Structures are given as C-alpha cells and as structure tokens.
mmCIF file of N, CA and C in Angstrom:
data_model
loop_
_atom_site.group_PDB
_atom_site.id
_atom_site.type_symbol
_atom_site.label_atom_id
_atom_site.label_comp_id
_atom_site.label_asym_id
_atom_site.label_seq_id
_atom_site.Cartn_x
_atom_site.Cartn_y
_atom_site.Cartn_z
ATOM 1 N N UNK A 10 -24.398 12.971 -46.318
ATOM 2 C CA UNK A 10 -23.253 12.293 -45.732
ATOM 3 C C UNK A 10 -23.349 10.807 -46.054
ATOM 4 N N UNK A 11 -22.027 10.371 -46.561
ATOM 5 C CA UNK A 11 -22.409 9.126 -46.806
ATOM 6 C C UNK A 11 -20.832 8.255 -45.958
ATOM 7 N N UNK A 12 -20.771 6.939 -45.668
ATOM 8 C CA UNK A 12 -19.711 6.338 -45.361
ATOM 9 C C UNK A 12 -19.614 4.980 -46.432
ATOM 10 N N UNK A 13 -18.143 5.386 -46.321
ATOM 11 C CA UNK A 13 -17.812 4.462 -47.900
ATOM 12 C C UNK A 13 -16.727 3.459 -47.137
ATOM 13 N N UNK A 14 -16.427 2.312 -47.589
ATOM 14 C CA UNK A 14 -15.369 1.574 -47.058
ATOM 15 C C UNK A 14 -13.973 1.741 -47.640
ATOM 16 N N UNK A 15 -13.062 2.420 -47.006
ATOM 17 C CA UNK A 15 -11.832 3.043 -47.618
ATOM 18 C C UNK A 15 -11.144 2.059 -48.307
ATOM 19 N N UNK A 16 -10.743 1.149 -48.256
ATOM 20 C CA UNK A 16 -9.995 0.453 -49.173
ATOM 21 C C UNK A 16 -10.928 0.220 -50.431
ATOM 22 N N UNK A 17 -12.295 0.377 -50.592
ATOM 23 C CA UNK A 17 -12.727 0.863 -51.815
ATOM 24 C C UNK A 17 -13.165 2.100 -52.405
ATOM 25 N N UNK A 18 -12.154 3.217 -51.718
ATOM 26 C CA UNK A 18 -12.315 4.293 -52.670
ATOM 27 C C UNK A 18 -10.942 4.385 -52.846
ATOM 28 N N UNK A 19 -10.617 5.090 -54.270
ATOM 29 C CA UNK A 19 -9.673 5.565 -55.441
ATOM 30 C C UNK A 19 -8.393 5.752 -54.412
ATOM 31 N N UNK A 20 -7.570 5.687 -54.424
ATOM 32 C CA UNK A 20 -6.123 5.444 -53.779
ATOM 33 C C UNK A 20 -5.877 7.693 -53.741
ATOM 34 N N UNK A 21 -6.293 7.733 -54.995
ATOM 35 C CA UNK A 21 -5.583 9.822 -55.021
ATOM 36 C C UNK A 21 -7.019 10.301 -54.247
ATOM 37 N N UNK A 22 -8.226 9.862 -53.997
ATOM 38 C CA UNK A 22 -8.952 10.589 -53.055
ATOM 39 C C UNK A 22 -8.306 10.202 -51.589
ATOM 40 N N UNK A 23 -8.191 9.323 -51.161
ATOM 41 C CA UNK A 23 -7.712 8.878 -49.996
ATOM 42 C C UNK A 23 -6.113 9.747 -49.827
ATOM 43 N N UNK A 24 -5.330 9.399 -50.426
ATOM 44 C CA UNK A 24 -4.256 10.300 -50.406
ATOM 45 C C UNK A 24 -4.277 11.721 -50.210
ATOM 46 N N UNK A 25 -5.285 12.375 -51.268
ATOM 47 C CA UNK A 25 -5.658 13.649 -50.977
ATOM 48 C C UNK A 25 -6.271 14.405 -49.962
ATOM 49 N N UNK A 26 -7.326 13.758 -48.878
ATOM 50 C CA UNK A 26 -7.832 13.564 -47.670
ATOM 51 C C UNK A 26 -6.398 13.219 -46.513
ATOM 52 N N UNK A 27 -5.818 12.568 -46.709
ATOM 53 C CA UNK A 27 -4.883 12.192 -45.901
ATOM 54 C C UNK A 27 -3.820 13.528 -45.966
ATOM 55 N N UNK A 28 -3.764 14.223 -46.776
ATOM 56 C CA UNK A 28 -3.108 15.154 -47.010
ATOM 57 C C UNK A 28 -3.405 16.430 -46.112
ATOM 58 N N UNK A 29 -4.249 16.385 -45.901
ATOM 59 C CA UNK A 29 -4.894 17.316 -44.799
ATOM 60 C C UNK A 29 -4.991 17.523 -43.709
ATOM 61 N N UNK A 30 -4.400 16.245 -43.243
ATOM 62 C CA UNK A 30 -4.372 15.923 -41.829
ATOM 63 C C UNK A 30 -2.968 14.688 -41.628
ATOM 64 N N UNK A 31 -2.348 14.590 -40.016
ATOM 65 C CA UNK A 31 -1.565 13.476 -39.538
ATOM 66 C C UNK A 31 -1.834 12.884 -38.863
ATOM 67 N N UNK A 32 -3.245 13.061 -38.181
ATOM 68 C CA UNK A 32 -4.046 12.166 -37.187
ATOM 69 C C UNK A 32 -4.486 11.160 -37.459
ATOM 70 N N UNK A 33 -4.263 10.734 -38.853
ATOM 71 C CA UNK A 33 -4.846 9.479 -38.985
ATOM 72 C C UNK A 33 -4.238 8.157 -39.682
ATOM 73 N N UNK A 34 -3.794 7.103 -39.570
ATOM 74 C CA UNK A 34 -3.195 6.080 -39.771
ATOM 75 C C UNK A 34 -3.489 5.425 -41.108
ATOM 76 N N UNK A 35 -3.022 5.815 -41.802
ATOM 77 C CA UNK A 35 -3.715 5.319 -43.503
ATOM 78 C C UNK A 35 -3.545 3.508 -43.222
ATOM 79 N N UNK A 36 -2.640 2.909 -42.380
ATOM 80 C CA UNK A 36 -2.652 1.985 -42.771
ATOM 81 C C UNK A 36 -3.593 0.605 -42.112
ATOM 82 N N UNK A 37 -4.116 1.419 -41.059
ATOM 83 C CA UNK A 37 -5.211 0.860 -40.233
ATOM 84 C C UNK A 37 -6.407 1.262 -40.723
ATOM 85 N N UNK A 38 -6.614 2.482 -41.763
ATOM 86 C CA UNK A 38 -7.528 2.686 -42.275
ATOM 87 C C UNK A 38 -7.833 2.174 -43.507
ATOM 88 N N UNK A 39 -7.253 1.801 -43.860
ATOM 89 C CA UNK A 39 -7.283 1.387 -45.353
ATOM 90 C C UNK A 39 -7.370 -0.256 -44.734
ATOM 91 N N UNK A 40 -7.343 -1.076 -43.887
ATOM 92 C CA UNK A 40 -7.363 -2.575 -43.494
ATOM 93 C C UNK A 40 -8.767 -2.421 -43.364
ATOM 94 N N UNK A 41 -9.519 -1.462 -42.255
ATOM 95 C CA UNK A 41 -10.739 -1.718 -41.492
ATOM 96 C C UNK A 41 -11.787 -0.835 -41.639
ATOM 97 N N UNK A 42 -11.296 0.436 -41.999
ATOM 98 C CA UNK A 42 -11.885 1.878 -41.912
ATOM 99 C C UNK A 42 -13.074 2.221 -42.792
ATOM 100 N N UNK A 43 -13.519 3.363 -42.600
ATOM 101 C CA UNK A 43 -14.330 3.750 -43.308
ATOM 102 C C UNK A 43 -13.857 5.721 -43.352
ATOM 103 N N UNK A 44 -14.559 5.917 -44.925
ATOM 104 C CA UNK A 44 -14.178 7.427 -44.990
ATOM 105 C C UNK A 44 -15.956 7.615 -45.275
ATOM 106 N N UNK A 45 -15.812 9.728 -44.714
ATOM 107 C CA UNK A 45 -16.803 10.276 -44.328
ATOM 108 C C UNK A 45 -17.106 11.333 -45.517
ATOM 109 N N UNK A 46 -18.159 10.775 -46.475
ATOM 110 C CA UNK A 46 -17.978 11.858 -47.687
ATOM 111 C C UNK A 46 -19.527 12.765 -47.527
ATOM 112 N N UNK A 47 -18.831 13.972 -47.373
ATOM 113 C CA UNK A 47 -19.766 15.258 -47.789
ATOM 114 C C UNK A 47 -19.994 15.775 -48.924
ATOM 115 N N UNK A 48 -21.342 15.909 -49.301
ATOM 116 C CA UNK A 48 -20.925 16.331 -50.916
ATOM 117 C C UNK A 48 -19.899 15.599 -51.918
ATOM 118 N N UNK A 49 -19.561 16.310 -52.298
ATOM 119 C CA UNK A 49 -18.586 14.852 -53.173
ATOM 120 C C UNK A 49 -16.808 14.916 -53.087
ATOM 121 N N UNK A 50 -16.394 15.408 -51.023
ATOM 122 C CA UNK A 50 -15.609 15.257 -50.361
ATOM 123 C C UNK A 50 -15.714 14.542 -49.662
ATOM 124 N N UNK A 51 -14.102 13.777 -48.937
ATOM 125 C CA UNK A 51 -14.267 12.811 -47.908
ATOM 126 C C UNK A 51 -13.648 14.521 -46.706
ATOM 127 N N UNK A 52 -14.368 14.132 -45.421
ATOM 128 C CA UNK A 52 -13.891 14.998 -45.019
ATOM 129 C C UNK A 52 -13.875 13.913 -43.640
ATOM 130 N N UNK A 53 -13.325 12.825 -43.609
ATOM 131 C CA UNK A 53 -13.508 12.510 -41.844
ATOM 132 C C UNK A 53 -13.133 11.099 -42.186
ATOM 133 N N UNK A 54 -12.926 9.969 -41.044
ATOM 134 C CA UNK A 54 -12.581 8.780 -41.136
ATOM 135 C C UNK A 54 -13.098 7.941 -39.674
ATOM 136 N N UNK A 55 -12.879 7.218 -40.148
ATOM 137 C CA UNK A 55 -12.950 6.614 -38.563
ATOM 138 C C UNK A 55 -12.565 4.834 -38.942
ATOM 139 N N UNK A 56 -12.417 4.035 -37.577
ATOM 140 C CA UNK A 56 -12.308 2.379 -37.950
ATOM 141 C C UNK A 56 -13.126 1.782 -36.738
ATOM 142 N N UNK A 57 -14.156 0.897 -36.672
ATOM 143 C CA UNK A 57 -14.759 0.422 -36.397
ATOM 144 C C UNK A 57 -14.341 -0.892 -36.108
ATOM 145 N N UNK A 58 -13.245 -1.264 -35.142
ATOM 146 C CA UNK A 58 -12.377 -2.553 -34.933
ATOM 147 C C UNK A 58 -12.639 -3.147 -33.841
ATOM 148 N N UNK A 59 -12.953 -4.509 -34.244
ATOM 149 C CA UNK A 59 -13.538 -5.717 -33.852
ATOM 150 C C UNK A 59 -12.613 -5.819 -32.184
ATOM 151 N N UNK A 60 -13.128 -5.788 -31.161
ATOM 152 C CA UNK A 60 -12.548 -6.880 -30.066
ATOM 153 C C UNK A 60 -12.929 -7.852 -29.598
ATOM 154 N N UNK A 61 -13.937 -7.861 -29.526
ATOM 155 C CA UNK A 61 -14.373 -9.606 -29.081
ATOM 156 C C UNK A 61 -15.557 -9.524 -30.398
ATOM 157 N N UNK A 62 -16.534 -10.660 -30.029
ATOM 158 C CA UNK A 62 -17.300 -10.886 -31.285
ATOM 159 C C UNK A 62 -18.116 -9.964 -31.228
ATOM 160 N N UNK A 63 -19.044 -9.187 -29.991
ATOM 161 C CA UNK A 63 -19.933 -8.387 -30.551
ATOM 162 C C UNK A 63 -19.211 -6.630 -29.354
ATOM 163 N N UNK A 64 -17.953 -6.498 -29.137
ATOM 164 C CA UNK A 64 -17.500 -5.814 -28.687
ATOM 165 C C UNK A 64 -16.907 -4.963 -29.686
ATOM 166 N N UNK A 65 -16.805 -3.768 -29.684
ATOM 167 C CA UNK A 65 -16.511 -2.780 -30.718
ATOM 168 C C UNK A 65 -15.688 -1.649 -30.386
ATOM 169 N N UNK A 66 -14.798 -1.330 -30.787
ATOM 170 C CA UNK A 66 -14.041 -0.096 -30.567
ATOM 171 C C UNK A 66 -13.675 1.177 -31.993
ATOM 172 N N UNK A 67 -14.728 2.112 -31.015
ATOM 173 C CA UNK A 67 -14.603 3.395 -32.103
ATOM 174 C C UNK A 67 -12.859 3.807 -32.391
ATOM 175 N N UNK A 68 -12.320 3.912 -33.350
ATOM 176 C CA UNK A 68 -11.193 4.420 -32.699
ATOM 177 C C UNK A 68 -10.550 5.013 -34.019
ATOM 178 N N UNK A 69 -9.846 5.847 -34.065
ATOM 179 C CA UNK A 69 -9.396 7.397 -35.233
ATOM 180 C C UNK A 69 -10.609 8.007 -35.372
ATOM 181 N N UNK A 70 -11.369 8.185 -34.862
ATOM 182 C CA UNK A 70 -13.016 8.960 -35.687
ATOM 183 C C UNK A 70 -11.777 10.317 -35.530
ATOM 184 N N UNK A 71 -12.065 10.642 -37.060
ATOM 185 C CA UNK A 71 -11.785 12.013 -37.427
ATOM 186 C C UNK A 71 -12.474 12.740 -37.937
ATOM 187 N N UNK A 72 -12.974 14.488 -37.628
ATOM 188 C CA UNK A 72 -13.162 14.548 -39.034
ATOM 189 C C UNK A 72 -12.813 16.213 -39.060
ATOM 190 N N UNK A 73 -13.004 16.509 -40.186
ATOM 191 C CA UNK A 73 -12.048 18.253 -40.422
ATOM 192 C C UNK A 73 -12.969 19.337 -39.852
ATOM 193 N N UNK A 74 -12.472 20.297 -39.599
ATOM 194 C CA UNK A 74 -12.859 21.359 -38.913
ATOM 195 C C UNK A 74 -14.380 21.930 -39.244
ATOM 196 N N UNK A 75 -13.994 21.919 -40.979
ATOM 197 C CA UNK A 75 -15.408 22.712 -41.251
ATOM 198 C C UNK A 75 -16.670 21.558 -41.265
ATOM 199 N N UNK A 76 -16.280 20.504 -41.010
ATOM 200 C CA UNK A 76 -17.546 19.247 -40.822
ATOM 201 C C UNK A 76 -17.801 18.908 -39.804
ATOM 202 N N UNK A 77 -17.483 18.989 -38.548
ATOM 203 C CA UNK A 77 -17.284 19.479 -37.501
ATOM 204 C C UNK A 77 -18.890 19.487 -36.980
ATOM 205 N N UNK A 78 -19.617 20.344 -37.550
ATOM 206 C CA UNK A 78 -21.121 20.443 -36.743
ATOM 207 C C UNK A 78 -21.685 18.957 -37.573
ATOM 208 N N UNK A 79 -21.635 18.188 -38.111
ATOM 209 C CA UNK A 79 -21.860 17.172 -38.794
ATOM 210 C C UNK A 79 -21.416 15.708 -37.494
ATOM 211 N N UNK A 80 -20.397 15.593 -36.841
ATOM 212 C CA UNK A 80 -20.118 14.716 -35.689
ATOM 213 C C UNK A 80 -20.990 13.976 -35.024
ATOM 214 N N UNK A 81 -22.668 14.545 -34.564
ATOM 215 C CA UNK A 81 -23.371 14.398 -33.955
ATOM 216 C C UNK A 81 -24.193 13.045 -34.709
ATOM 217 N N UNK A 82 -24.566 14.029 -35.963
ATOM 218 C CA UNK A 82 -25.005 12.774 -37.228
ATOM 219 C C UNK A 82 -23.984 11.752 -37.424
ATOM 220 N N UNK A 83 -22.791 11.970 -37.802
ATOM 221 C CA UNK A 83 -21.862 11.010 -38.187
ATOM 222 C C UNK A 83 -21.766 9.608 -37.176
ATOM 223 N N UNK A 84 -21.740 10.068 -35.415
ATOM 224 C CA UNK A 84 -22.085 9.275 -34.778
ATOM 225 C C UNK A 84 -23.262 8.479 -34.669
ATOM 226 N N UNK A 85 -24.367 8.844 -34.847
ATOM 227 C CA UNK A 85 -25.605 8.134 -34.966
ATOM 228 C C UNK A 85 -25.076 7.143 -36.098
ATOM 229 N N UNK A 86 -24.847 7.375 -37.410
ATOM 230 C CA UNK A 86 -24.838 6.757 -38.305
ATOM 231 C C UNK A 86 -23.614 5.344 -38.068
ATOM 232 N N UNK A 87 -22.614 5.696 -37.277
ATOM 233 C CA UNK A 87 -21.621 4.636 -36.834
ATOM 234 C C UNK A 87 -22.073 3.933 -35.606
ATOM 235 N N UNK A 88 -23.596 4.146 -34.800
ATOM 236 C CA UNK A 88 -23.699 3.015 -34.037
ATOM 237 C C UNK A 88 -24.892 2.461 -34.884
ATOM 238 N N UNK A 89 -25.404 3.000 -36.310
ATOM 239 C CA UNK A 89 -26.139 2.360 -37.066
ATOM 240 C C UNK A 89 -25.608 1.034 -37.670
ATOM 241 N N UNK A 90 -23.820 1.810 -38.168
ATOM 242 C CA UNK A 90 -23.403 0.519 -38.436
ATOM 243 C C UNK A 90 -23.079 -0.919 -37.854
ATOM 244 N N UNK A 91 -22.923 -0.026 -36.487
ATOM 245 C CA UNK A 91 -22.551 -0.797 -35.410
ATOM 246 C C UNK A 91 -23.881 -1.745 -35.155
ATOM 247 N N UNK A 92 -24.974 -1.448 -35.351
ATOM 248 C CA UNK A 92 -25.985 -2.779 -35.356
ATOM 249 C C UNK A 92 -26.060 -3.457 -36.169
ATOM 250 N N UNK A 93 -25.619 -2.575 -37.768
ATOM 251 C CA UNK A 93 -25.399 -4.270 -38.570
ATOM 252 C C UNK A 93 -24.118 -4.938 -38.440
ATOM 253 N N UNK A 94 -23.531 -4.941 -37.297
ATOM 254 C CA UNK A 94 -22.345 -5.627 -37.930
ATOM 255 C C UNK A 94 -22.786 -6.779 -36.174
ATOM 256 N N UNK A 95 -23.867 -6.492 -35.833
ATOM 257 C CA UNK A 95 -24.276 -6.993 -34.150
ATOM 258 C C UNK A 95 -23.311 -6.837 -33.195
ATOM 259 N N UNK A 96 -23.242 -5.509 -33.163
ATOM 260 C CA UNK A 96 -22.611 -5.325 -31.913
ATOM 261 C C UNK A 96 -23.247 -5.144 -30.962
ATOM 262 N N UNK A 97 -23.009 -5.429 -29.613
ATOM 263 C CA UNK A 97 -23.856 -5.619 -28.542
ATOM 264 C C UNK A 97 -22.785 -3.871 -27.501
ATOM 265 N N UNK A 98 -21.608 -3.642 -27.638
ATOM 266 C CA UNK A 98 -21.431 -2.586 -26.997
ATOM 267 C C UNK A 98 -20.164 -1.822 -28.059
ATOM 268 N N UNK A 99 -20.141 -0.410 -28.074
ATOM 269 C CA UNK A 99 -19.226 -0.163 -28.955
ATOM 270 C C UNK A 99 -18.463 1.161 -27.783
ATOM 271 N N UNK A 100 -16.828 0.736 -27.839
ATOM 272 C CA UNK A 100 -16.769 1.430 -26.953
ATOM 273 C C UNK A 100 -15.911 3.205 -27.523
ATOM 274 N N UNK A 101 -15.172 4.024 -27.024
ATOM 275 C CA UNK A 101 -14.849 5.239 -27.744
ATOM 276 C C UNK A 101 -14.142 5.550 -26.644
ATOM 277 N N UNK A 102 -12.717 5.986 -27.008
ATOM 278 C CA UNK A 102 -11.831 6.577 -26.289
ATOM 279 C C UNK A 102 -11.723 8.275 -26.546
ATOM 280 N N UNK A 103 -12.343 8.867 -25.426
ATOM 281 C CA UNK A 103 -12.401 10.477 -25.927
ATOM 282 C C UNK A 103 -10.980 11.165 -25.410
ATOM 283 N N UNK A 104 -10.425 12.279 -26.419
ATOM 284 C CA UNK A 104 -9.330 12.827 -25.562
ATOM 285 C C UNK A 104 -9.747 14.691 -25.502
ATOM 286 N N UNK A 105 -11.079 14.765 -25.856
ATOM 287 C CA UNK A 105 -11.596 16.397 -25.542
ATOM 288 C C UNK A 105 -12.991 16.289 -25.024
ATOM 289 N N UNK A 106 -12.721 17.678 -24.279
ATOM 290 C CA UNK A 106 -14.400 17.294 -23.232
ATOM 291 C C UNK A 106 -15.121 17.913 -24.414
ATOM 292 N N UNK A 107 -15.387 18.944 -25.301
ATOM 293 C CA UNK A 107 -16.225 18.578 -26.279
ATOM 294 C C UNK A 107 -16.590 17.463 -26.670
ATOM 295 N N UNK A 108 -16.157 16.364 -26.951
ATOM 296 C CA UNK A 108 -16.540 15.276 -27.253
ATOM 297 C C UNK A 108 -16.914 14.461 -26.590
ATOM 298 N N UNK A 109 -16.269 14.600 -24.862
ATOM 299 C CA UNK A 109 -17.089 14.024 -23.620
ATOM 300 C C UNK A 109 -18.701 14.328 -23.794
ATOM 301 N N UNK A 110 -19.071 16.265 -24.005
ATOM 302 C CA UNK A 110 -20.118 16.739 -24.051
ATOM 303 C C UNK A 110 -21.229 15.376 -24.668
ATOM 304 N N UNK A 111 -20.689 15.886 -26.096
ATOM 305 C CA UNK A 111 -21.523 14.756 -27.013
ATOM 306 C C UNK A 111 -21.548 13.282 -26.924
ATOM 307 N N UNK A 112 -20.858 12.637 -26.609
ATOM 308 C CA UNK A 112 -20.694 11.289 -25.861
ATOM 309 C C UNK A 112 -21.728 11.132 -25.164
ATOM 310 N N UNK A 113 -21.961 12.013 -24.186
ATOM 311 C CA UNK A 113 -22.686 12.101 -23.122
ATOM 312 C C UNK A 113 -24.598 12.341 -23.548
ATOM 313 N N UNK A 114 -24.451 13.153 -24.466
ATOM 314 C CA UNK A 114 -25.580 13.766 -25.147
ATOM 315 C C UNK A 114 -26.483 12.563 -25.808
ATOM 316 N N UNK A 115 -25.184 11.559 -26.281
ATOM 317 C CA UNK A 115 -25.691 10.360 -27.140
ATOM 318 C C UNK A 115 -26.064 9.244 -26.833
ATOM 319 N N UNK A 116 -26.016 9.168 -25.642
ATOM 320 C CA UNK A 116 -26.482 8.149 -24.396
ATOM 321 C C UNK A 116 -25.121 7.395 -24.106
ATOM 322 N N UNK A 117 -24.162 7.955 -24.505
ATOM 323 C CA UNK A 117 -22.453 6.992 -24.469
ATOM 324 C C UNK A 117 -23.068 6.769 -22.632
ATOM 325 N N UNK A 118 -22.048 6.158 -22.190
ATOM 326 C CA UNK A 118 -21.730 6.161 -21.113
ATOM 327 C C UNK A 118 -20.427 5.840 -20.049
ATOM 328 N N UNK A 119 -19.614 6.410 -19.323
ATOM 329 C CA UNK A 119 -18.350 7.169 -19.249
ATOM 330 C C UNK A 119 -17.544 5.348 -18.185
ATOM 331 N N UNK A 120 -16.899 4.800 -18.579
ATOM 332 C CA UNK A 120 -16.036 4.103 -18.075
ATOM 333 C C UNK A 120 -15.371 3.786 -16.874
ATOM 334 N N UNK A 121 -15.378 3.049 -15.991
ATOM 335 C CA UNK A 121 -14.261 3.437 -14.855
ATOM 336 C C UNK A 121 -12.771 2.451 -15.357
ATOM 337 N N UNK A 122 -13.160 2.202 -16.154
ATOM 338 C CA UNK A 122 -11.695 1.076 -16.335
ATOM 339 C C UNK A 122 -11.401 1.439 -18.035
ATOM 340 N N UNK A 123 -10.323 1.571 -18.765
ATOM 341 C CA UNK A 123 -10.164 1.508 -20.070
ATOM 342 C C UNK A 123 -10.381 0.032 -21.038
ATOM 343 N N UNK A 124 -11.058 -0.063 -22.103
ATOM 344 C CA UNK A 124 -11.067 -1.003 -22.472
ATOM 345 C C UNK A 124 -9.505 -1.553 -22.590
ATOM 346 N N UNK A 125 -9.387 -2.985 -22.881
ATOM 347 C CA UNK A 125 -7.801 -3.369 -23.143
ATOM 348 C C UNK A 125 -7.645 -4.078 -24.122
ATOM 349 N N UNK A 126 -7.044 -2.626 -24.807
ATOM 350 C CA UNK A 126 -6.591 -2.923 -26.362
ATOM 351 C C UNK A 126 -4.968 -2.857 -26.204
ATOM 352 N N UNK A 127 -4.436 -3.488 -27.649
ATOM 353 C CA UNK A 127 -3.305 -2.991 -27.544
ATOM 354 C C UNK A 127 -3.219 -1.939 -28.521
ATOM 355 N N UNK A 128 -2.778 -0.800 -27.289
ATOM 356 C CA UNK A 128 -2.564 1.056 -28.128
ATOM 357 C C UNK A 128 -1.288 1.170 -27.650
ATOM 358 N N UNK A 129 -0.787 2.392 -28.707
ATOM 359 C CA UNK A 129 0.467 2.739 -28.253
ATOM 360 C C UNK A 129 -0.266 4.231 -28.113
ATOM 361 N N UNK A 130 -1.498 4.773 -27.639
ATOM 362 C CA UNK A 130 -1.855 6.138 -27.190
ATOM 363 C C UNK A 130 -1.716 6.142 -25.909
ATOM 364 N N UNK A 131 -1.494 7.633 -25.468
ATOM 365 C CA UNK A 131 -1.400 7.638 -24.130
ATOM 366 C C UNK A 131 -2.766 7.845 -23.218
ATOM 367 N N UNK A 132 -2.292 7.213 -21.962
ATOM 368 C CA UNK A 132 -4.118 7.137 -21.222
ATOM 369 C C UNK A 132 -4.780 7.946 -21.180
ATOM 370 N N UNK A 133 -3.987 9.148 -21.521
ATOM 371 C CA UNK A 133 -4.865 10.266 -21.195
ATOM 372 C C UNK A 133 -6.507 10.252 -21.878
ATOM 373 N N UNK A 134 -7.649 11.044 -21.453
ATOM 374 C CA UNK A 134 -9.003 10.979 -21.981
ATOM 375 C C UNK A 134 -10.019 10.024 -21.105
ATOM 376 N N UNK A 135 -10.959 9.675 -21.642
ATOM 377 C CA UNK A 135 -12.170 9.442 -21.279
ATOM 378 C C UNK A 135 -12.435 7.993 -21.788
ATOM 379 N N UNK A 136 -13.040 6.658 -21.326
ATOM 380 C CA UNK A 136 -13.403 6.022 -22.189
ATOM 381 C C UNK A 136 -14.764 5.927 -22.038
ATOM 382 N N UNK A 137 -15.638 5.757 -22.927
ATOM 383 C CA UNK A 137 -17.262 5.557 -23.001
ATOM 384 C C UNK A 137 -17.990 4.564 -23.491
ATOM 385 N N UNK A 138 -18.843 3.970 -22.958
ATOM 386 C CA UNK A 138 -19.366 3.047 -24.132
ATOM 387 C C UNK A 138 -20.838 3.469 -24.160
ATOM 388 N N UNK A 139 -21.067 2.561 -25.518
ATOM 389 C CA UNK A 139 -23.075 2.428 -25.729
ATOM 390 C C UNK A 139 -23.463 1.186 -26.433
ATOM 391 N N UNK A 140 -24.495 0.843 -25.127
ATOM 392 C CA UNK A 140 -25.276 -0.574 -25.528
ATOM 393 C C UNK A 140 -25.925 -0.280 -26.885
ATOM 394 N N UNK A 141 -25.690 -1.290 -27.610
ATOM 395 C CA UNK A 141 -25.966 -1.284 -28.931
ATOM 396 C C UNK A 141 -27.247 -2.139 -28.578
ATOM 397 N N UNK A 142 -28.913 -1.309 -29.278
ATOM 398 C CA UNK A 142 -30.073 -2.390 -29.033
ATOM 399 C C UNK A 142 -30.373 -2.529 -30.134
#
C-alpha cells in the first residue's frame, strides 16, 4: 500500500478511480488529497485538511469494498502522515459504527461537540479524535 499525492498522479488514473465511485469530491481531492494505491491500483482516497496549525481533519477517507480489510493499515499510515506534517490532534467524522468500531480500536477518541468546519454534510455520525505523539 502506498499513498501518493493526487494532483501528482496521471489525470486517466484518477478519473478512472473516480469512476467507481460518487463519494468522493475530485475537486477537493485533487487541491489537498491523497490516493490509496494497492498493487498497481488506486483503490481509496482520503484529504488530510489543515484547520488550525497543528489541528487536522480526516475527511472523504474512502476506500472500495474489496480493500476494505486494508482500512485498519491505511489508518495507521494517515496518522503517520499526520506526524510529519506536526499535527498535534487529527480529528474524523464517522457516519458507520463499523468505523466507530475501529476508531475506537485505534485509540481515536469519541467527541462530545463536532469539530467546526465549514461542511455542507449532515450531522449525522460520530466525531473522534487522536492525539498525535
């Protein structure tokens, strides 16, 4: 598994990945994002966007069905990035308790207030964060 910075991979892989799915915002991804390559597929995305200087918000983590048992790793590896970029907390808006599960598993820890971004998603879900050491 590797993570590549989407606005530097090939415009017809990205397209072709995007093709597969509507969950994900090519155009916020392609500003900030990163894509999730398996083998020599992207199968997942996510954007790693800045709110304060060392405040962090997970937000589109996608990734396709059959990569799916891969999530667990993929997360480790995005609060890896999340220390080089010095983040001190990175936070994650969950909208399935599977992913509460693992949140939970990963030392996340579950919110009483939503971070305040400006989203046009609805409140529904979970928010979590993890101290980045």
């Amino acid at each position: 598994m590797r993570l590549l910075i989407a606005s530097e991979v090939a415009e017809d892989r990205i397209t072709e990945f995007l093709s597969t799915t509507d969950q994900v915002d090519q155009k916020s991804l392609l500003q900030g994002g990163y894509v999730v390559e398996i083998g020599d597929e992207i199968k997942g995305c996510f954007v790693l966007s800045t709110v304060e200087d060392d405040i962090f918000w997970l937000k589109q983590l996608y990734i396709s069905k059959e990569a799916a048992q891969s999530l667990p790793v993929l997360l480790e590896m995005i609060i890896v990035l999340a220390k080089t970029k010095k983040a001190k907390k990175v936070y994650v808006h969950s909208h399935q308790p599977v992913v509460d599960i693992l949140l939970g598993a990963l030392q996340f820890h579950p919110q009483k207030e939503a971070l305040n971004v400006n989203s046009t998603r609805p409140k529904q879900g979970n928010w979590w964060a993890y101290e980045v050491s």
